[in-house]
Structures are given as structure tokens and as C-alpha cells.
Amino acid sequence: MEIASFIAGNRNKSQQLADYGATRAQLSRRLLTMRRKLGRTSQKGKQYAPTAKITAEDIANNHEFVQFLLLLAERAWAQAMHMKSAHSSDTATQGITGSTRRHIISRLYKASTYAKQLLNLLEERSTAGANNLDILEARAYCGSLEGAVQFEKQNWKSCLECYSQSRVIYDALAVSIKHEYYRELLSSTVDPSIRYAAYQLHIPRSIAESVIARRHFPRSDADLIFAVEQLHPGALSEHDAASKSGSVAATEEIPRTISWRSRTVGLEDASIAQALASVATAEDQLSQFLQMPTNTATTAKEKAAAYDGILIASQDAVDAARRAIEDLVEEGVGQGDKRMQALQITRTAVNYSLIGWRVGRNRVLCGEQDGAVSASGTLKKDQKKDSKNSVSKEEGQGKKLAYLKERVVLYDAILQSIDSVTELPGVAGDQEFVVELESKRAYFQALKCLSIARSHVIVSKPKNALALIARSLNLSTRSLAQYSPPKPSSQGSPPNLDVSHEQAKTLNELLHSLELQYRAFVDLSDLSASVKTMSSPRAPLVELLTEYPSRGVELNNLVNYPPKLKPVPVKPLFLDVAWNYIEYPGRVKTLTEDKASTAKEAATEKGEDRKERRKGWFGFGR
């Protein structure tokens, strides 16, 4: 019957609209359409007449009656949330009180009543045709609405019991069926409510929501316990049974402390500890994948895709640290408090870890030895279907340049990630760590210059390539001089932001050899250019007065004698421009005649004008 997916879809739509009033109106229109479809509309003039109750037989005949009850419950819930959001400014002083609070509780109680009605109908399995999955989803939904009622009444113990029932059921469904909407329902309403109710009951923050839910799960209902354990055997166990079944909530060896540089702080927030445990698990899986002997032929993109799990887990740890800091800020805790300082250190550590894994993913994409070994220029085999022999041809120049361009983009991303580390809290004041970051930055800058130098070699510009290699060697030498050994825990781990001494030394030796090689290329290109110029016929010295004779003056080639016939301009350009302003010999008479004829024509035109004007009496025209 897909109760949970239907609820999750409606909640997502309400979040997209960002207006519970609009959500309520939309649900009312859907209810009207469904009433007409199911034939449950009130007759004209009898809108207050009681309607027939929904029975289990109706649900067995048409599953849309389930959606009808869910829409009724969701409309009441949306109305309560709309009133709560409209009076959210009142919570800053003394909370929502009076008739508004009673109205909100009334709407939530009405929603829970519809959910209980649906649950009672589905429990008649033989009549309604429901299975265990439908009943568990309906019970979890009913528990969440009952918990919302108790939340508004501020009955924290009852609220925690109701939400714990919903949380355990959704967690078991997520483990066994593995649908994302169960996780969405948990993260949107259930987990925040459990955490707030636990805070009101003075339950330590270090206890995870899953543990709190298992401890406060109602044990009186034997049928519910049997159904949950049948769905997931370790759902109500606080030991390692859930972790062996693949549950994310129960992770082995949850860390209690975190270290950053020379400081170690405790983890008081359970969500951060769980996220760090997930990061450790994802790191082990990544190490096993990269160290498998079958992955020798694995492409760089497949290795980079293996980093997705650890990147997601690291991002969850960063989000958990940020939320914990925001909670303390809302409680009015100052920056000088020990808890706030511990969370700031934790935030810096988890952010640095996330940046390190991003850099490691880009390093894997660069290729072998961080891209220091040139992989472009290999031979490709073009096998045709009709021919048995394979034709080998070298990659084109465009493909080689495109491959090097992709590497440069990856190095730019790595350098940007290193720059973002300096913006983390407490990093700017640690001079030793800043020097270490500069060493790593110089290492990757050297690799970037190396890739650009290889592109200049491809386009036959050895001098530019030699200059870039010299720059790269300078950066590599500086990186090797400022080298500081990485942590012992990072040795043997998948590639991340840490650079080993062997990698820096290997790059420096490679650049030394490449510098000698490119110097030889430049000498050969200069020698070939000089030989070409010497073999070609040179112009006489009289025509090369603007050039400095670097190879000496050729006294045997001063001028061409006898001179050859060459085209020359008839007259300079400035004489053409000034032709009308210069009196050349022979043009004086022509100019005088032109002036006389011009004066005569002007006099003639003047006389004609006078004749035309003398029309009518006294010279006035009509």
C-alpha cells in the first residue's frame, strides 16, 4: 500500500512549497477529487449529515481508501504546522500559548485519530488484505503523529516513547528494504524530536538517537516486538547485531576522542562520533579496494569513484559538527566555553579530513605518481573487424594536449583545496602547519608546471618548456627542503593531502633529469636553426644594416654588383596627398586658366540670377 512513500512524497512537496498553508489547500483539492472518485461527497443540502464509515472491506476492494485517510491526516497536520509557523515569532518570548496552542494540539490530535483509524482497519488482515509491512508503516506513522501531540503538550517522556517506536520501525524498514524515503522521514521529523525530548529529560548528548530509541521502545506490545525482530533481528539490540546486518546507526568502535595536531578533545556529540565511525569504515573499504591485486588494470576513473563513500561520510561528519556548534550558539554558549572550543577543534579536524579526501580523489585521477609519469603518447591499437592484423598508431596532438589540460585543471582544484585549509579556524596561527601547507602547495605547483611544460614540447616550443621545467625544479627543491614527515596513521592509507618524502624526492630527481634533457633539446633546436640559416643564401650587408652581425661580417657579400633591376615607387605617398598644394613646373598656366574660367562662370551665373529676379513691376515677383 506504500504508506511511507506516500507520506514522504507529501512532506517533500510541502518543503518545496515552503508554505504549509498552500500545502493544506493543495491537500483539500486532492481530497475533493478523491471524494468524488470514491463516491463519498455529501448531497446538496445535507452537508452536515453523517457519512458512512470506512471499513476494512472498502480497503480490500480499493486501496485508495488508505490514501484518503492519509490525506485527511496530512491536511490536519499541515494546518497545525501552518499555525505553528505563523506564530513562530511568539516562541522567542514565552512560546505559543492560549487558544492558538490548543488549536494546534487539536489539529494534531485529529491527524493522529485518522492514523489510528487506518491502523485499526489494517490490523484486520484477513478482511483488509494487509501484510506485516503495511501494518508496521501505519504504526510508525501513527507513532510519529502521537509523538507530535505529546511534543506540543510538553509531555516529554510520552513524546520520547512514541517517537522511539516510530524510529525503531523506520530504521528496521530502512535496513531490510533499503528505501531512501525511510531515511528522509527519520531525518526530517523523528530524529530532531527525539534529540529535543532527550535534552528536556536531561539525557546526555553523547548517546545516539538509535540507542535512545531502543531504550525507550515500548516493550509491552509483544506482537509489535515480534514483527520488528522478524523484519530485522538486531533492531532492538544494543550490541553488534545491528552492525553485522549492515545498519548504519550501530557502528563498531565508535570513537570517543579526536586528535588535531597536538591536541586531543572528547566527542560529546553522538552524531559526530557516529559520523567519524562511518568515515573509518569507509576508509577501510577504500584501502581494501585500492590494494586488491585484481585492480591492477582498473582505470583511474574507477579508482576515483571508490572515493564517493568516504567523501559522503566525511561530509556527514562536517555537517554534524556544524549543527552541534549551531545548537550551542542557540543555547547562548560563548566562544570561551570548553565545549565550544572542543567543537571548533573537531570542526577543523573533520573539514581538513574532507579536503584531504577530495585532494586524494584528484590525485588518483591525475594518474601514476600524481601525474609525474607521462601517460600520453602511448600507442593505440586500432583493430578492425574485417582484418586480423591490428594497426598501431600514435595518439594525435589534440588528444595529448587535452589530456594535459585535464591534468592542469585537477592541479588547480588541488591548489584551491589547499588554500581553503588556511581559512579553517586555528590554522593561521599555527606557523609550523602553514609551512607544511606551503611545502605541499609547492609540490603540486611543480607538477602543474611539469604538465604545462610537456604541452609546450608537443607544440615544438622547447625554450618555453625548459623555462617551465626550471620553475618546476625550483618549486620541487623548495618543497623537499620544507618537507615534514606525515602522521604515522596516514602512512599506507589511500592517497590524500599528505605527501611522503619518497614522492617528493622522486619528483625532484625526475625534474633534474628532465631539465638536462630539455637543455639538450634547446641546444639541438638552436644548432639546427643556425645550420638552416647558414645554408640559406643571405642578403648583402648593405640591406642588413639594421641587424647586428652575430657571426661576423661577410666582406665578400657587401653589395650586389652589377645591380639588378628592381621595381621602385613612382613617387612618394606624401607628394600624392600634397598634389593640390604644390606648384610644379608646367602647372602655373593651367592653374591661371582654371581660375579665369571659374571667375567667368561665376559672373555668368550671377547675371542669370539677376534676370530671373526681375519679374513683375518694380522688380517684385508674382
PDB file of N, CA, C and O in Angstrom, residues 211-253:
ATOM      1  N   VAL A 211      20.276   4.580  20.040  1.00  0.00           N
ATOM      2  CA  VAL A 211      20.348   3.965  21.364  1.00  0.00           C
ATOM      3  C   VAL A 211      19.207   4.463  22.250  1.00  0.00           C
ATOM      4  O   VAL A 211      18.577   3.685  22.995  1.00  0.00           O
ATOM      5  N   ILE A 212      18.918   5.762  22.186  1.00  0.00           N
ATOM      6  CA  ILE A 212      17.805   6.312  22.970  1.00  0.00           C
ATOM      7  C   ILE A 212      16.489   5.678  22.551  1.00  0.00           C
ATOM      8  O   ILE A 212      15.637   5.335  23.394  1.00  0.00           O
ATOM      9  N   ALA A 213      16.297   5.488  21.240  1.00  0.00           N
ATOM     10  CA  ALA A 213      15.050   4.898  20.754  1.00  0.00           C
ATOM     11  C   ALA A 213      14.915   3.452  21.215  1.00  0.00           C
ATOM     12  O   ALA A 213      13.811   3.013  21.606  1.00  0.00           O
ATOM     13  N   ARG A 214      15.993   2.678  21.190  1.00  0.00           N
ATOM     14  CA  ARG A 214      15.903   1.285  21.637  1.00  0.00           C
ATOM     15  C   ARG A 214      15.625   1.193  23.137  1.00  0.00           C
ATOM     16  O   ARG A 214      14.925   0.295  23.596  1.00  0.00           O
ATOM     17  N   ARG A 215      16.186   2.133  23.905  1.00  0.00           N
ATOM     18  CA  ARG A 215      15.975   2.082  25.354  1.00  0.00           C
ATOM     19  C   ARG A 215      14.550   2.485  25.746  1.00  0.00           C
ATOM     20  O   ARG A 215      14.022   2.002  26.745  1.00  0.00           O
ATOM     21  N   HIS A 216      13.929   3.361  24.968  1.00  0.00           N
ATOM     22  CA  HIS A 216      12.587   3.843  25.297  1.00  0.00           C
ATOM     23  C   HIS A 216      11.519   3.222  24.407  1.00  0.00           C
ATOM     24  O   HIS A 216      10.391   3.733  24.344  1.00  0.00           O
ATOM     25  N   PHE A 217      11.840   2.163  23.715  1.00  0.00           N
ATOM     26  CA  PHE A 217      10.854   1.479  22.879  1.00  0.00           C
ATOM     27  C   PHE A 217       9.861   0.765  23.801  1.00  0.00           C
ATOM     28  O   PHE A 217      10.249   0.102  24.775  1.00  0.00           O
ATOM     29  N   PRO A 218       8.550   0.868  23.526  1.00  0.00           N
ATOM     30  CA  PRO A 218       7.557   0.209  24.405  1.00  0.00           C
ATOM     31  C   PRO A 218       7.661  -1.318  24.311  1.00  0.00           C
ATOM     32  O   PRO A 218       7.453  -1.900  23.241  1.00  0.00           O
ATOM     33  N   ARG A 219       7.967  -1.955  25.448  1.00  0.00           N
ATOM     34  CA  ARG A 219       8.154  -3.413  25.477  1.00  0.00           C
ATOM     35  C   ARG A 219       6.876  -4.159  25.817  1.00  0.00           C
ATOM     36  O   ARG A 219       6.896  -5.392  25.890  1.00  0.00           O
ATOM     37  N   SER A 220       5.784  -3.447  26.052  1.00  0.00           N
ATOM     38  CA  SER A 220       4.549  -4.119  26.466  1.00  0.00           C
ATOM     39  C   SER A 220       3.842  -4.822  25.312  1.00  0.00           C
ATOM     40  O   SER A 220       3.117  -5.794  25.530  1.00  0.00           O
ATOM     41  N   ASP A 221       4.032  -4.348  24.091  1.00  0.00           N
ATOM     42  CA  ASP A 221       3.353  -4.922  22.928  1.00  0.00           C
ATOM     43  C   ASP A 221       4.222  -6.041  22.364  1.00  0.00           C
ATOM     44  O   ASP A 221       5.206  -5.799  21.641  1.00  0.00           O
ATOM     45  N   ALA A 222       3.866  -7.286  22.684  1.00  0.00           N
ATOM     46  CA  ALA A 222       4.656  -8.433  22.245  1.00  0.00           C
ATOM     47  C   ALA A 222       4.541  -8.646  20.739  1.00  0.00           C
ATOM     48  O   ALA A 222       5.515  -9.045  20.075  1.00  0.00           O
ATOM     49  N   ASP A 223       3.364  -8.379  20.164  1.00  0.00           N
ATOM     50  CA  ASP A 223       3.182  -8.559  18.718  1.00  0.00           C
ATOM     51  C   ASP A 223       4.050  -7.586  17.922  1.00  0.00           C
ATOM     52  O   ASP A 223       4.634  -7.957  16.889  1.00  0.00           O
ATOM     53  N   LEU A 224       4.139  -6.359  18.416  1.00  0.00           N
ATOM     54  CA  LEU A 224       4.975  -5.372  17.726  1.00  0.00           C
ATOM     55  C   LEU A 224       6.448  -5.765  17.795  1.00  0.00           C
ATOM     56  O   LEU A 224       7.179  -5.670  16.796  1.00  0.00           O
ATOM     57  N   ILE A 225       6.894  -6.231  18.947  1.00  0.00           N
ATOM     58  CA  ILE A 225       8.300  -6.642  19.091  1.00  0.00           C
ATOM     59  C   ILE A 225       8.595  -7.822  18.173  1.00  0.00           C
ATOM     60  O   ILE A 225       9.638  -7.875  17.511  1.00  0.00           O
ATOM     61  N   PHE A 226       7.676  -8.769  18.092  1.00  0.00           N
ATOM     62  CA  PHE A 226       7.879  -9.935  17.222  1.00  0.00           C
ATOM     63  C   PHE A 226       7.938  -9.523  15.754  1.00  0.00           C
ATOM     64  O   PHE A 226       8.779 -10.013  14.987  1.00  0.00           O
ATOM     65  N   ALA A 227       7.069  -8.587  15.354  1.00  0.00           N
ATOM     66  CA  ALA A 227       7.062  -8.154  13.956  1.00  0.00           C
ATOM     67  C   ALA A 227       8.335  -7.394  13.599  1.00  0.00           C
ATOM     68  O   ALA A 227       8.906  -7.590  12.512  1.00  0.00           O
ATOM     69  N   VAL A 228       8.824  -6.562  14.518  1.00  0.00           N
ATOM     70  CA  VAL A 228      10.044  -5.805  14.240  1.00  0.00           C
ATOM     71  C   VAL A 228      11.257  -6.725  14.174  1.00  0.00           C
ATOM     72  O   VAL A 228      12.108  -6.612  13.275  1.00  0.00           O
ATOM     73  N   GLU A 229      11.371  -7.660  15.131  1.00  0.00           N
ATOM     74  CA  GLU A 229      12.512  -8.588  15.124  1.00  0.00           C
ATOM     75  C   GLU A 229      12.442  -9.559  13.962  1.00  0.00           C
ATOM     76  O   GLU A 229      13.474 -10.034  13.482  1.00  0.00           O
ATOM     77  N   GLN A 230      11.247  -9.875  13.514  1.00  0.00           N
ATOM     78  CA  GLN A 230      11.127 -10.718  12.324  1.00  0.00           C
ATOM     79  C   GLN A 230      11.601  -9.980  11.080  1.00  0.00           C
ATOM     80  O   GLN A 230      12.200 -10.568  10.171  1.00  0.00           O
ATOM     81  N   LEU A 231      11.363  -8.678  11.049  1.00  0.00           N
ATOM     82  CA  LEU A 231      11.824  -7.865   9.919  1.00  0.00           C
ATOM     83  C   LEU A 231      13.323  -7.627   9.986  1.00  0.00           C
ATOM     84  O   LEU A 231      14.026  -7.712   8.974  1.00  0.00           O
ATOM     85  N   HIS A 232      13.825  -7.324  11.187  1.00  0.00           N
ATOM     86  CA  HIS A 232      15.264  -7.082  11.378  1.00  0.00           C
ATOM     87  C   HIS A 232      15.650  -7.593  12.764  1.00  0.00           C
ATOM     88  O   HIS A 232      15.272  -7.004  13.777  1.00  0.00           O
ATOM     89  N   PRO A 233      16.391  -8.705  12.860  1.00  0.00           N
ATOM     90  CA  PRO A 233      16.653  -9.331  14.176  1.00  0.00           C
ATOM     91  C   PRO A 233      17.384  -8.429  15.158  1.00  0.00           C
ATOM     92  O   PRO A 233      17.170  -8.540  16.365  1.00  0.00           O
ATOM     93  N   GLY A 234      18.253  -7.541  14.695  1.00  0.00           N
ATOM     94  CA  GLY A 234      19.023  -6.708  15.607  1.00  0.00           C
ATOM     95  C   GLY A 234      18.456  -5.327  15.815  1.00  0.00           C
ATOM     96  O   GLY A 234      19.174  -4.434  16.263  1.00  0.00           O
ATOM     97  N   ALA A 235      17.171  -5.131  15.525  1.00  0.00           N
ATOM     98  CA  ALA A 235      16.603  -3.786  15.626  1.00  0.00           C
ATOM     99  C   ALA A 235      16.514  -3.304  17.068  1.00  0.00           C
ATOM    100  O   ALA A 235      16.670  -2.114  17.335  1.00  0.00           O
ATOM    101  N   LEU A 236      16.280  -4.223  18.030  1.00  0.00           N
ATOM    102  CA  LEU A 236      16.121  -3.843  19.431  1.00  0.00           C
ATOM    103  C   LEU A 236      17.322  -4.213  20.274  1.00  0.00           C
ATOM    104  O   LEU A 236      17.258  -4.134  21.501  1.00  0.00           O
ATOM    105  N   SER A 237      18.418  -4.594  19.631  1.00  0.00           N
ATOM    106  CA  SER A 237      19.630  -4.980  20.353  1.00  0.00           C
ATOM    107  C   SER A 237      20.606  -3.814  20.361  1.00  0.00           C
ATOM    108  O   SER A 237      20.796  -3.136  19.352  1.00  0.00           O
ATOM    109  N   GLU A 238      21.258  -3.575  21.496  1.00  0.00           N
ATOM    110  CA  GLU A 238      22.242  -2.507  21.629  1.00  0.00           C
ATOM    111  C   GLU A 238      23.654  -2.997  21.388  1.00  0.00           C
ATOM    112  O   GLU A 238      24.612  -2.280  21.613  1.00  0.00           O
ATOM    113  N   HIS A 239      23.798  -4.241  20.963  1.00  0.00           N
ATOM    114  CA  HIS A 239      25.128  -4.809  20.734  1.00  0.00           C
ATOM    115  C   HIS A 239      25.473  -4.716  19.249  1.00  0.00           C
ATOM    116  O   HIS A 239      24.932  -3.902  18.514  1.00  0.00           O
ATOM    117  N   ASP A 240      26.334  -5.598  18.814  1.00  0.00           N
ATOM    118  CA  ASP A 240      26.852  -5.508  17.441  1.00  0.00           C
ATOM    119  C   ASP A 240      25.974  -6.229  16.438  1.00  0.00           C
ATOM    120  O   ASP A 240      26.385  -6.393  15.290  1.00  0.00           O
ATOM    121  N   ALA A 241      24.774  -6.676  16.862  1.00  0.00           N
ATOM    122  CA  ALA A 241      23.936  -7.414  15.912  1.00  0.00           C
ATOM    123  C   ALA A 241      23.488  -6.535  14.770  1.00  0.00           C
ATOM    124  O   ALA A 241      23.434  -6.949  13.607  1.00  0.00           O
ATOM    125  N   ALA A 242      23.181  -5.266  15.084  1.00  0.00           N
ATOM    126  CA  ALA A 242      22.720  -4.356  14.025  1.00  0.00           C
ATOM    127  C   ALA A 242      23.831  -4.021  13.076  1.00  0.00           C
ATOM    128  O   ALA A 242      23.641  -3.917  11.872  1.00  0.00           O
ATOM    129  N   SER A 243      25.035  -3.862  13.594  1.00  0.00           N
ATOM    130  CA  SER A 243      26.148  -3.523  12.715  1.00  0.00           C
ATOM    131  C   SER A 243      26.521  -4.669  11.796  1.00  0.00           C
ATOM    132  O   SER A 243      26.940  -4.471  10.662  1.00  0.00           O
ATOM    133  N   LYS A 244      26.352  -5.920  12.283  1.00  0.00           N
ATOM    134  CA  LYS A 244      26.659  -7.066  11.416  1.00  0.00           C
ATOM    135  C   LYS A 244      25.639  -7.203  10.298  1.00  0.00           C
ATOM    136  O   LYS A 244      25.936  -7.754   9.250  1.00  0.00           O
ATOM    137  N   SER A 245      24.445  -6.696  10.530  1.00  0.00           N
ATOM    138  CA  SER A 245      23.407  -6.767   9.498  1.00  0.00           C
ATOM    139  C   SER A 245      23.473  -5.617   8.528  1.00  0.00           C
ATOM    140  O   SER A 245      22.690  -5.535   7.607  1.00  0.00           O
ATOM    141  N   GLY A 246      24.388  -4.694   8.753  1.00  0.00           N
ATOM    142  CA  GLY A 246      24.557  -3.586   7.824  1.00  0.00           C
ATOM    143  C   GLY A 246      23.888  -2.318   8.245  1.00  0.00           C
ATOM    144  O   GLY A 246      23.695  -1.422   7.430  1.00  0.00           O
ATOM    145  N   SER A 247      23.489  -2.170   9.512  1.00  0.00           N
ATOM    146  CA  SER A 247      22.843  -0.934   9.942  1.00  0.00           C
ATOM    147  C   SER A 247      23.860   0.170  10.056  1.00  0.00           C
ATOM    148  O   SER A 247      24.946  -0.013  10.559  1.00  0.00           O
ATOM    149  N   VAL A 248      23.486   1.343   9.584  1.00  0.00           N
ATOM    150  CA  VAL A 248      24.376   2.488   9.670  1.00  0.00           C
ATOM    151  C   VAL A 248      24.349   3.082  11.060  1.00  0.00           C
ATOM    152  O   VAL A 248      25.320   3.661  11.527  1.00  0.00           O
ATOM    153  N   ALA A 249      23.227   2.933  11.746  1.00  0.00           N
ATOM    154  CA  ALA A 249      23.108   3.577  13.043  1.00  0.00           C
ATOM    155  C   ALA A 249      24.031   2.959  14.067  1.00  0.00           C
ATOM    156  O   ALA A 249      24.549   3.635  14.947  1.00  0.00           O
ATOM    157  N   ALA A 250      24.209   1.637  14.024  1.00  0.00           N
ATOM    158  CA  ALA A 250      25.071   0.974  15.001  1.00  0.00           C
ATOM    159  C   ALA A 250      26.378   0.641  14.337  1.00  0.00           C
ATOM    160  O   ALA A 250      26.459  -0.246  13.516  1.00  0.00           O
ATOM    161  N   THR A 251      27.416   1.326  14.660  1.00  0.00           N
ATOM    162  CA  THR A 251      28.724   1.149  14.043  1.00  0.00           C
ATOM    163  C   THR A 251      29.708   0.668  15.087  1.00  0.00           C
ATOM    164  O   THR A 251      29.672   1.113  16.231  1.00  0.00           O
ATOM    165  N   GLU A 252      30.580  -0.243  14.720  1.00  0.00           N
ATOM    166  CA  GLU A 252      31.543  -0.793  15.654  1.00  0.00           C
ATOM    167  C   GLU A 252      32.590   0.250  16.020  1.00  0.00           C
ATOM    168  O   GLU A 252      33.022   1.031  15.181  1.00  0.00           O
ATOM    169  N   GLU A 253      32.996   0.202  17.272  1.00  0.00           N
ATOM    170  CA  GLU A 253      34.090   1.017  17.769  1.00  0.00           C
ATOM    171  C   GLU A 253      33.862   2.499  17.459  1.00  0.00           C
ATOM    172  O   GLU A 253      34.570   3.111  16.673  1.00  0.00           O
TER     173      GLU A 253
END
